[in-house]
PDB file of C-alpha atoms and ligand atoms in Angstrom:
ATOM      1  CA  MET A 235      47.647  70.317  31.274  1.00 45.00           C
ATOM      2  CA  ALA A 236      46.999  72.030  28.177  1.00 48.00           C
ATOM      3  CA  ARG A 237      50.662  72.852  27.611  1.00 51.00           C
ATOM      4  CA  ARG A 238      51.439  69.176  28.428  1.00 52.00           C
ATOM      5  CA  ARG A 239      49.232  67.956  25.892  1.00 51.00           C
ATOM      6  CA  GLN A 240      50.539  70.218  23.326  1.00 51.00           C
ATOM      7  CA  ARG A 241      54.178  68.893  24.121  1.00 50.00           C
ATOM      8  CA  ARG A 242      53.064  65.290  23.621  1.00 47.00           C
ATOM      9  CA  ARG A 243      51.414  66.076  20.315  1.00 49.00           C
ATOM     10  CA  ARG A 244      54.500  67.694  19.146  1.00 52.00           C
ATOM     11  CA  ASN A 245      57.274  65.508  20.246  1.00 56.00           C
ATOM     12  CA  TRP A 246      55.933  62.236  21.092  1.00 73.00           C
ATOM     13  CA  ASN A 247      52.327  61.507  19.739  1.00 78.00           C
ATOM     14  CA  PRO A 248      51.185  58.250  21.257  1.00 76.00           C
ATOM     15  CA  ILE A 249      48.577  57.695  18.843  1.00 77.00           C
ATOM     16  CA  THR A 250      50.846  57.678  15.877  1.00 80.00           C
ATOM     17  CA  LEU A 251      53.307  55.503  17.867  1.00 78.00           C
ATOM     18  CA  LEU A 252      50.496  53.014  18.869  1.00 77.00           C
ATOM     19  CA  ARG A 253      49.199  52.999  15.278  1.00 81.00           C
ATOM     20  CA  ARG A 254      52.584  52.146  13.874  1.00 81.00           C
ATOM     21  CA  ARG A 255      53.348  49.535  16.520  1.00 77.00           C
ATOM     22  CA  LEU A 256      49.742  47.877  15.853  1.00 76.00           C
ATOM     23  CA  GLN A 257      50.517  48.019  12.104  1.00 78.00           C
ATOM     24  CA  ARG A 258      53.567  46.337  12.510  1.00 76.00           C
ATOM     25  CA  ILE A 259      52.159  43.732  14.754  1.00 70.00           C
ATOM     26  CA  ASP A 260      49.186  43.397  11.873  1.00 68.00           C
ATOM     27  CA  ARG A 261      51.964  43.027   9.354  1.00 71.00           C
ATOM     28  CA  GLN A 262      53.745  40.265  11.378  1.00 66.00           C
ATOM     29  CA  SER A 263      50.701  38.505  12.252  1.00 62.00           C
ATOM     30  CA  ALA A 264      49.129  38.837   8.838  1.00 57.00           C
ATOM     31  CA  SER A 265      52.282  37.052   7.321  1.00 57.00           C
ATOM     32  CA  ARG A 266      51.680  34.323  10.181  1.00 57.00           C
ATOM     33  CA  ASP A 267      48.293  34.238   9.520  1.00 54.00           C
ATOM     34  CA  ARG A 268      48.828  33.786   5.919  1.00 59.00           C
ATOM     35  CA  SER A 269      50.916  30.618   6.368  1.00 73.00           C
ATOM     36  CA  ARG A 270      48.359  29.364   8.797  1.00 82.00           C
ATOM     37  CA  TRP A 271      45.423  29.564   6.675  1.00 84.00           C
ATOM     38  CA  THR A 272      47.532  28.255   3.730  1.00 84.00           C
ATOM     39  CA  LYS A 273      48.542  25.392   5.798  1.00 85.00           C
ATOM     40  CA  ALA A 274      44.843  24.713   6.510  1.00 88.00           C
ATOM     41  CA  ALA A 275      43.999  24.751   3.079  1.00 87.00           C
ATOM     42  CA  ASP A 276      46.960  22.214   2.381  1.00 86.00           C
ATOM     43  CA  TRP A 277      45.639  19.835   5.035  1.00 88.00           C
ATOM     44  CA  SER A 278      42.113  20.121   3.719  1.00 90.00           C
ATOM     45  CA  LEU A 279      43.361  18.869   0.270  1.00 90.00           C
ATOM     46  CA  LEU A 280      45.067  16.021   1.833  1.00 90.00           C
ATOM     47  CA  LEU A 281      42.466  15.127   4.248  1.00 92.00           C
ATOM     48  CA  SER A 282      39.322  15.504   2.059  1.00 93.00           C
ATOM     49  CA  MET A 283      41.112  12.761  -0.183  1.00 93.00           C
ATOM     50  CA  PRO A 284      40.401   9.694   2.096  1.00 95.00           C
ATOM     51  CA  MET A 285      37.374  11.122   3.167  1.00 95.00           C
ATOM     52  CA  ALA A 286      36.096  11.314  -0.575  1.00 95.00           C
ATOM     53  CA  LEU A 287      36.943   7.732  -1.108  1.00 94.00           C
ATOM     54  CA  LEU A 288      35.364   6.623   2.164  1.00 95.00           C
ATOM     55  CA  LEU A 289      32.092   8.547   1.141  1.00 94.00           C
ATOM     56  CA  SER A 290      31.994   7.050  -2.466  1.00 95.00           C
ATOM     57  CA  LEU A 291      32.298   3.715  -1.112  1.00 94.00           C
ATOM     58  CA  PHE A 292      29.487   4.618   1.437  1.00 95.00           C
ATOM     59  CA  LEU A 293      27.500   5.986  -1.342  1.00 94.00           C
ATOM     60  CA  ASP A 294      27.908   2.576  -3.299  1.00 93.00           C
ATOM     61  CA  ALA A 295      26.735   0.654  -0.365  1.00 93.00           C
ATOM     62  CA  ASN A 296      23.830   2.759   0.451  1.00 94.00           C
ATOM     63  CA  ILE A 297      22.346   4.740  -2.301  1.00 94.00           C
ATOM     64  CA  SER A 298      20.680   2.741  -5.069  1.00 94.00           C
ATOM     65  CA  ARG A 299      18.177   3.621  -8.047  1.00 95.00           C
ATOM     66  CA  THR A 300      15.904   1.038  -9.602  1.00 96.00           C
ATOM     67  CA  SER A 301      14.842   1.065 -13.045  1.00 97.00           C
ATOM     68  CA  TRP A 302      12.454  -0.911 -15.422  1.00 97.00           C
ATOM     69  CA  GLU A 303      12.990  -1.585 -19.094  1.00 96.00           C
ATOM     70  CA  ASN A 304      10.077  -3.313 -20.887  1.00 95.00           C
ATOM     71  CA  LEU A 305      11.459  -5.720 -23.467  1.00 95.00           C
ATOM     72  CA  ALA A 306       8.388  -7.434 -24.964  1.00 95.00           C
ATOM     73  CA  ASP A 307       4.560  -7.429 -24.513  1.00 95.00           C
ATOM     74  CA  LEU A 308       2.842 -10.799 -24.923  1.00 95.00           C
ATOM     75  CA  ARG A 309      -0.748 -12.117 -24.381  1.00 95.00           C
ATOM     76  CA  LEU A 310      -2.207 -15.280 -23.340  1.00 96.00           C
ATOM     77  CA  GLY A 311      -5.140 -16.962 -24.255  1.00 95.00           C
ATOM     78  CA  ARG A 312      -7.252 -20.008 -25.533  1.00 94.00           C
ATOM     79  CA  ASP A 313      -9.198 -20.484 -28.919  1.00 91.00           C
ATOM     80  CA  GLY A 314     -12.003 -21.765 -26.949  1.00 85.00           C
ATOM     81  CA  ARG A 315     -13.141 -23.648 -23.711  1.00 81.00           C
ATOM     82  CA  GLY A 316     -10.851 -26.554 -23.206  1.00 83.00           C
ATOM     83  CA  ALA A 317      -8.177 -25.451 -25.793  1.00 91.00           C
ATOM     84  CA  PRO A 318      -4.702 -25.449 -24.990  1.00 93.00           C
ATOM     85  CA  LEU A 319      -3.129 -22.114 -23.556  1.00 94.00           C
ATOM     86  CA  GLU A 320      -1.308 -20.065 -26.254  1.00 94.00           C
ATOM     87  CA  ALA A 321       0.919 -16.984 -26.421  1.00 95.00           C
ATOM     88  CA  THR A 322       1.504 -14.236 -28.794  1.00 94.00           C
ATOM     89  CA  ILE A 323       4.241 -11.599 -28.799  1.00 94.00           C
ATOM     90  CA  LEU A 324       2.950  -8.270 -29.766  1.00 92.00           C
ATOM     91  CA  ARG A 325       4.840  -6.398 -32.311  1.00 85.00           C
ATOM     92  CA  LYS A 326       3.157  -2.950 -31.794  1.00 80.00           C
ATOM     93  CA  ASP A 327       1.630  -0.835 -29.147  1.00 81.00           C
ATOM     94  CA  PRO A 328      -0.371  -3.196 -26.874  1.00 78.00           C
ATOM     95  CA  ASN A 329      -3.272  -0.560 -26.745  1.00 81.00           C
ATOM     96  CA  ARG A 330      -3.932  -0.806 -30.514  1.00 82.00           C
ATOM     97  CA  SER A 331      -3.535  -4.457 -31.247  1.00 85.00           C
ATOM     98  CA  PRO A 332      -6.625  -6.790 -31.249  1.00 87.00           C
ATOM     99  CA  TRP A 333      -6.752  -9.846 -29.317  1.00 87.00           C
ATOM    100  CA  ASN A 334      -6.593 -12.807 -31.690  1.00 85.00           C
ATOM    101  CA  PHE A 335      -7.766 -15.402 -29.353  1.00 89.00           C
ATOM    102  CA  GLY A 336     -11.407 -16.589 -29.036  1.00 89.00           C
ATOM    103  CA  SER A 337     -10.866 -16.582 -25.150  1.00 92.00           C
ATOM    104  CA  PRO A 338      -8.405 -13.800 -24.037  1.00 94.00           C
ATOM    105  CA  LEU A 339      -6.860 -14.606 -20.421  1.00 95.00           C
ATOM    106  CA  ALA A 340      -4.123 -12.222 -19.696  1.00 95.00           C
ATOM    107  CA  THR A 341      -1.572  -9.638 -20.836  1.00 95.00           C
ATOM    108  CA  VAL A 342       2.179 -10.437 -19.927  1.00 96.00           C
ATOM    109  CA  GLN A 343       4.939  -7.881 -19.873  1.00 96.00           C
ATOM    110  CA  LEU A 344       8.772  -9.048 -20.247  1.00 96.00           C
ATOM    111  CA  ARG A 345      10.610  -6.516 -17.941  1.00 96.00           C
ATOM    112  CA  GLN A 346      14.149  -6.197 -17.066  1.00 97.00           C
ATOM    113  CA  GLN A 347      14.841  -4.484 -13.575  1.00 96.00           C
ATOM    114  CA  THR A 348      18.320  -2.520 -13.359  1.00 97.00           C
ATOM    115  CA  ILE A 349      19.645  -1.448  -9.840  1.00 97.00           C
ATOM    116  CA  GLU A 350      22.279   0.898 -10.261  1.00 96.00           C
ATOM    117  CA  HIS A 351      24.294   1.451  -6.732  1.00 96.00           C
ATOM    118  CA  GLY A 352      26.082   4.674  -6.092  1.00 92.00           C
ATOM    119  CA  TRP A 353      25.890   8.163  -6.843  1.00 87.00           C
ATOM    120  CA  PRO A 354      26.485  10.186  -8.950  1.00 89.00           C
ATOM    121  CA  PHE A 355      28.182   7.366 -10.841  1.00 92.00           C
ATOM    122  CA  PRO A 356      26.950   3.780 -10.363  1.00 94.00           C
ATOM    123  CA  GLY A 357      29.821   1.683  -8.960  1.00 94.00           C
ATOM    124  CA  TRP A 358      28.092  -1.317  -9.261  1.00 95.00           C
ATOM    125  CA  THR A 359      24.946  -2.674 -11.155  1.00 96.00           C
ATOM    126  CA  THR A 360      22.628  -5.513 -10.306  1.00 96.00           C
ATOM    127  CA  LEU A 361      20.592  -7.167 -12.816  1.00 96.00           C
ATOM    128  CA  PRO A 362      17.973  -9.333 -11.306  1.00 96.00           C
ATOM    129  CA  PRO A 363      16.442 -12.134 -13.354  1.00 95.00           C
ATOM    130  CA  LEU A 364      13.835 -10.896 -16.019  1.00 96.00           C
ATOM    131  CA  GLU A 365      10.297 -10.360 -14.670  1.00 96.00           C
ATOM    132  CA  LEU A 366       7.322 -11.979 -16.513  1.00 96.00           C
ATOM    133  CA  LEU A 367       4.418 -10.063 -15.326  1.00 96.00           C
ATOM    134  CA  ALA A 368       1.110 -11.220 -16.039  1.00 96.00           C
ATOM    135  CA  VAL A 369      -2.057  -9.337 -15.492  1.00 96.00           C
ATOM    136  CA  PRO A 370      -5.336 -11.623 -15.652  1.00 96.00           C
ATOM    137  CA  LEU A 371      -8.121  -9.805 -17.438  1.00 94.00           C
ATOM    138  CA  VAL A 372     -10.743 -10.971 -14.879  1.00 94.00           C
ATOM    139  CA  ASP A 373      -8.675  -9.341 -12.150  1.00 92.00           C
ATOM    140  CA  PRO A 374      -6.596  -6.481 -13.569  1.00 93.00           C
ATOM    141  CA  SER A 375      -5.543  -5.608  -9.771  1.00 93.00           C
ATOM    142  CA  MET A 376      -3.533  -8.889  -9.693  1.00 92.00           C
ATOM    143  CA  THR A 377      -0.093  -9.175 -11.016  1.00 95.00           C
ATOM    144  CA  ILE A 378       1.887 -12.237 -11.081  1.00 95.00           C
ATOM    145  CA  ASP A 379       5.571 -12.628 -11.985  1.00 95.00           C
ATOM    146  CA  LEU A 380       5.261 -15.928 -13.913  1.00 95.00           C
ATOM    147  CA  ALA A 381       9.100 -16.495 -13.452  1.00 93.00           C
ATOM    148  CA  ALA A 382       9.315 -16.015  -9.919  1.00 91.00           C
ATOM    149  CA  PRO A 383       9.140 -18.850  -7.423  1.00 90.00           C
ATOM    150  CA  SER A 384       5.912 -17.047  -5.846  1.00 91.00           C
ATOM    151  CA  ALA A 385       4.077 -17.647  -9.197  1.00 94.00           C
ATOM    152  CA  ASP A 386       2.435 -21.111  -8.305  1.00 94.00           C
ATOM    153  CA  ALA A 387       0.746 -19.898  -5.308  1.00 95.00           C
ATOM    154  CA  LEU A 388      -0.866 -16.920  -6.846  1.00 94.00           C
ATOM    155  CA  LEU A 389      -1.871 -18.893 -10.165  1.00 95.00           C
ATOM    156  CA  GLU A 390      -3.389 -21.282  -7.592  1.00 95.00           C
ATOM    157  CA  THR A 391      -5.208 -18.364  -5.831  1.00 94.00           C
ATOM    158  CA  LEU A 392      -6.433 -17.007  -9.254  1.00 94.00           C
ATOM    159  CA  ARG A 393      -7.708 -20.404 -10.299  1.00 94.00           C
ATOM    160  CA  SER A 394      -9.768 -20.791  -7.055  1.00 95.00           C
ATOM    161  CA  ASN A 395     -11.238 -17.583  -7.134  1.00 93.00           C
ATOM    162  CA  THR A 396     -11.865 -16.836 -10.719  1.00 92.00           C
ATOM    163  CA  GLY A 397     -11.656 -20.347 -12.391  1.00 91.00           C
ATOM    164  CA  VAL A 398      -8.973 -18.913 -14.859  1.00 91.00           C
ATOM    165  CA  ASP A 399      -6.410 -21.696 -15.275  1.00 92.00           C
ATOM    166  CA  LEU A 400      -2.931 -20.331 -16.138  1.00 93.00           C
ATOM    167  CA  THR A 401      -1.002 -22.829 -14.494  1.00 91.00           C
ATOM    168  CA  ASP A 402       1.117 -23.789 -17.577  1.00 91.00           C
ATOM    169  CA  ALA A 403       1.570 -20.207 -18.673  1.00 95.00           C
ATOM    170  CA  LEU A 404       5.481 -19.991 -18.127  1.00 95.00           C
ATOM    171  CA  GLY A 405       6.111 -23.017 -20.259  1.00 95.00           C
ATOM    172  CA  VAL A 406       3.811 -21.745 -23.159  1.00 96.00           C
ATOM    173  CA  LEU A 407       5.502 -18.411 -22.844  1.00 96.00           C
ATOM    174  CA  LEU A 408       8.723 -19.783 -22.950  1.00 96.00           C
ATOM    175  CA  VAL A 409       7.903 -22.040 -26.118  1.00 96.00           C
ATOM    176  CA  THR A 410       6.628 -18.853 -27.810  1.00 96.00           C
ATOM    177  CA  LEU A 411       9.821 -16.786 -27.107  1.00 96.00           C
ATOM    178  CA  GLU A 412      12.070 -19.740 -27.986  1.00 96.00           C
ATOM    179  CA  ALA A 413      10.203 -19.977 -31.351  1.00 96.00           C
ATOM    180  CA  ASP A 414      10.762 -16.122 -31.766  1.00 94.00           C
ATOM    181  CA  ARG A 415      14.494 -16.952 -31.329  1.00 95.00           C
ATOM    182  CA  GLN A 416      14.977 -15.110 -28.253  1.00 94.00           C
ATOM    183  CA  GLN A 417      17.416 -17.393 -26.761  1.00 95.00           C
ATOM    184  CA  ALA A 418      18.722 -15.227 -24.376  1.00 95.00           C
ATOM    185  CA  TRP A 419      15.506 -14.231 -22.827  1.00 96.00           C
ATOM    186  CA  VAL A 420      14.497 -17.841 -22.601  1.00 96.00           C
ATOM    187  CA  GLU A 421      17.941 -18.772 -20.717  1.00 95.00           C
ATOM    188  CA  ASN A 422      17.750 -15.721 -18.287  1.00 95.00           C
ATOM    189  CA  LEU A 423      14.072 -16.884 -17.395  1.00 94.00           C
ATOM    190  CA  THR A 424      15.149 -20.551 -16.818  1.00 93.00           C
ATOM    191  CA  ARG A 425      18.155 -19.884 -14.853  1.00 92.00           C
ATOM    192  CA  GLN A 426      16.768 -17.074 -12.807  1.00 91.00           C
ATOM    193  CA  GLU A 427      20.297 -15.703 -11.963  1.00 92.00           C
ATOM    194  CA  THR A 428      21.069 -12.454 -10.545  1.00 94.00           C
ATOM    195  CA  GLN A 429      23.841 -10.676 -12.451  1.00 94.00           C
ATOM    196  CA  THR A 430      26.203  -7.984 -10.826  1.00 95.00           C
ATOM    197  CA  SER A 431      28.890  -5.908 -12.465  1.00 95.00           C
ATOM    198  CA  ARG A 432      31.387  -3.747 -10.480  1.00 95.00           C
ATOM    199  CA  ALA A 433      32.888  -0.611 -12.144  1.00 94.00           C
ATOM    200  CA  TRP A 434      35.639   0.844 -10.123  1.00 95.00           C
ATOM    201  CA  SER A 435      36.291   3.488 -12.483  1.00 95.00           C
ATOM    202  CA  ALA A 436      32.664   4.757 -11.375  1.00 95.00           C
ATOM    203  CA  THR A 437      33.643   4.838  -8.019  1.00 94.00           C
ATOM    204  CA  LEU A 438      36.879   6.420  -8.613  1.00 95.00           C
ATOM    205  CA  ALA A 439      35.005   9.290 -10.756  1.00 96.00           C
ATOM    206  CA  THR A 440      32.448   9.819  -7.692  1.00 95.00           C
ATOM    207  CA  ALA A 441      35.659   9.994  -5.246  1.00 95.00           C
ATOM    208  CA  VAL A 442      37.311  12.471  -7.121  1.00 96.00           C
ATOM    209  CA  ALA A 443      33.944  14.558  -7.649  1.00 95.00           C
ATOM    210  CA  ILE A 444      33.381  14.320  -3.850  1.00 95.00           C
ATOM    211  CA  TRP A 445      37.225  15.262  -3.199  1.00 95.00           C
ATOM    212  CA  PHE A 446      36.869  18.396  -5.406  1.00 95.00           C
ATOM    213  CA  LEU A 447      33.561  19.576  -3.676  1.00 95.00           C
ATOM    214  CA  LEU A 448      34.956  18.756  -0.223  1.00 95.00           C
ATOM    215  CA  PHE A 449      38.022  20.730  -1.013  1.00 95.00           C
ATOM    216  CA  LEU A 450      35.931  23.648  -2.389  1.00 95.00           C
ATOM    217  CA  THR A 451      33.912  23.892   0.626  1.00 95.00           C
ATOM    218  CA  SER A 452      36.594  23.693   3.036  1.00 94.00           C
ATOM    219  CA  VAL A 453      38.822  26.418   1.175  1.00 92.00           C
ATOM    220  CA  LEU A 454      35.643  28.551   1.303  1.00 95.00           C
ATOM    221  CA  LEU A 455      35.135  27.888   4.980  1.00 94.00           C
ATOM    222  CA  ILE A 456      38.780  28.732   5.678  1.00 92.00           C
ATOM    223  CA  ARG A 457      38.760  31.824   3.363  1.00 91.00           C
ATOM    224  CA  THR A 458      35.508  33.008   5.200  1.00 94.00           C
ATOM    225  CA  SER A 459      37.071  32.662   8.748  1.00 93.00           C
ATOM    226  CA  GLN A 460      40.264  34.211   7.415  1.00 90.00           C
ATOM    227  CA  GLY A 461      38.406  37.193   6.337  1.00 93.00           C
ATOM    228  CA  LEU A 462      36.198  37.352   9.691  1.00 95.00           C
ATOM    229  CA  HIS A 463      39.382  37.156  11.608  1.00 92.00           C
ATOM    230  CA  PHE A 464      40.851  40.172   9.963  1.00 92.00           C
ATOM    231  CA  VAL A 465      37.664  42.302  10.077  1.00 95.00           C
ATOM    232  CA  ALA A 466      37.600  41.442  14.102  1.00 95.00           C
ATOM    233  CA  ALA A 467      41.216  42.169  14.300  1.00 93.00           C
ATOM    234  CA  GLY A 468      40.685  45.577  12.687  1.00 94.00           C
ATOM    235  CA  TRP A 469      37.747  46.236  15.045  1.00 94.00           C
ATOM    236  CA  ARG A 470      39.788  45.208  17.975  1.00 90.00           C
ATOM    237  CA  ARG A 471      42.520  47.789  16.746  1.00 90.00           C
ATOM    238  CA  ARG A 472      40.128  50.788  16.043  1.00 92.00           C
ATOM    239  CA  ARG A 473      38.627  50.187  19.492  1.00 89.00           C
ATOM    240  CA  VAL A 474      41.709  50.312  21.197  1.00 87.00           C
ATOM    241  CA  ILE A 475      42.998  53.435  19.371  1.00 87.00           C
ATOM    242  CA  GLY A 476      39.643  55.017  20.245  1.00 89.00           C
ATOM    243  CA  LYS A 477      40.029  54.483  23.776  1.00 87.00           C
ATOM    244  CA  LEU A 478      43.622  55.692  23.946  1.00 85.00           C
ATOM    245  CA  LYS A 479      42.438  58.816  22.003  1.00 86.00           C
ATOM    246  CA  ALA A 480      39.855  59.280  24.495  1.00 87.00           C
ATOM    247  CA  GLY A 481      42.638  58.794  27.434  1.00 86.00           C
ATOM    248  CA  ARG A 482      41.075  55.821  28.905  1.00 88.00           C
ATOM    249  CA  CYS A 483      42.715  52.270  29.522  1.00 89.00           C
ATOM    250  CA  PRO A 484      41.612  50.175  26.326  1.00 86.00           C
ATOM    251  CA  PHE A 485      40.835  47.196  28.682  1.00 87.00           C
ATOM    252  CA  CYS A 486      39.128  48.550  31.667  1.00 90.00           C
ATOM    253  CA  ASN A 487      37.864  52.062  30.419  1.00 87.00           C
ATOM    254  CA  TYR A 488      39.857  53.565  33.512  1.00 88.00           C
ATOM    255  CA  ASP A 489      40.438  57.187  33.075  1.00 88.00           C
ATOM    256  CA  LEU A 490      44.264  57.567  32.495  1.00 84.00           C
ATOM    257  CA  SER A 491      44.035  61.098  30.986  1.00 83.00           C
ATOM    258  CA  GLY A 492      46.166  62.750  33.695  1.00 82.00           C
ATOM    259  CA  VAL A 493      49.131  60.239  33.205  1.00 78.00           C
ATOM    260  CA  ARG A 494      51.593  61.035  30.332  1.00 78.00           C
ATOM    261  CA  TYR A 495      52.584  57.655  28.997  1.00 78.00           C
ATOM    262  CA  PRO A 496      50.870  55.079  31.187  1.00 79.00           C
ATOM    263  CA  LYS A 497      53.295  52.042  31.188  1.00 83.00           C
ATOM    264  CA  LYS A 498      50.459  49.965  32.266  1.00 84.00           C
ATOM    265  CA  CYS A 499      46.832  50.750  33.620  1.00 86.00           C
ATOM    266  CA  SER A 500      46.793  51.671  37.305  1.00 85.00           C
ATOM    267  CA  GLU A 501      43.364  50.188  37.659  1.00 87.00           C
ATOM    268  CA  CYS A 502      43.669  46.713  35.981  1.00 89.00           C
ATOM    269  CA  GLY A 503      47.590  46.473  35.689  1.00 87.00           C
ATOM    270  CA  ARG A 504      47.458  45.465  31.942  1.00 87.00           C
ATOM    271  CA  LYS A 505      50.465  46.640  30.011  1.00 85.00           C
ATOM    272  CA  ILE A 506      49.636  49.932  27.752  1.00 79.00           C
ATOM    273  CA  TRP A 507      53.110  51.159  26.506  1.00 71.00           C
ATOM    274  CA  GLY A 508      56.173  48.900  25.777  1.00 59.00           C
TER     275      GLY A 508
HETATM  276 ZN1  LIG B 188      42.952  48.961  32.851  1.00 58.58          ZN
END
């Protein structure tokens, strides 16, 4: 037994043989794997492009941001009871300007709402008609968009509840704005049209950004699994060598130390040498 082992080590060391053989397999599989992983990266570059385009169109349709811009502050009031309704445009901070009406009635804010669709770059932008938001002084919790079709009903409610009559406020405000040469605002308020503008370049920029992110993510995933694959292969190889060193079948752990070069395991029948 001792002699046999000695001879084996001197002439035909199975450990060295196996290690060489496994190294050769590993080299071969490493070159095969490398092309496989590279192929995966190539495919992910190709496939992430239509995905990015679809995703960018999806974001255009489903993500939107709304912002408001205050264009002007106005005030409504009368000089006295029974006097006609009047409006003024404020030039300074509304909180610091004194009221110049005998009978102040409401503050009015001219606002532009902007809805941007898409993320991170807005592929299209919607501009609804300007808002003319009146807040009556008698009831500051109430906000009436004088330019909207719902204004008449709300003004009627205000009149019946508080006696404040702002029925012709829109007309008075339009005349005041026109006198101030704000023709564009007047037209916008009269027409009540929603403007939409499409920016394909922004959609394209979004698609490119998403494409890059998708590709980067998939390459990271591919590289990670490649690394894990090699770690697992190395672990398997070390385990097989360890088993054979201990004279056991690497698959079923059967004691093979009595056999010189087991071609296959006498227990599980799996190939060990050759
Ligand atoms: Zn076995």
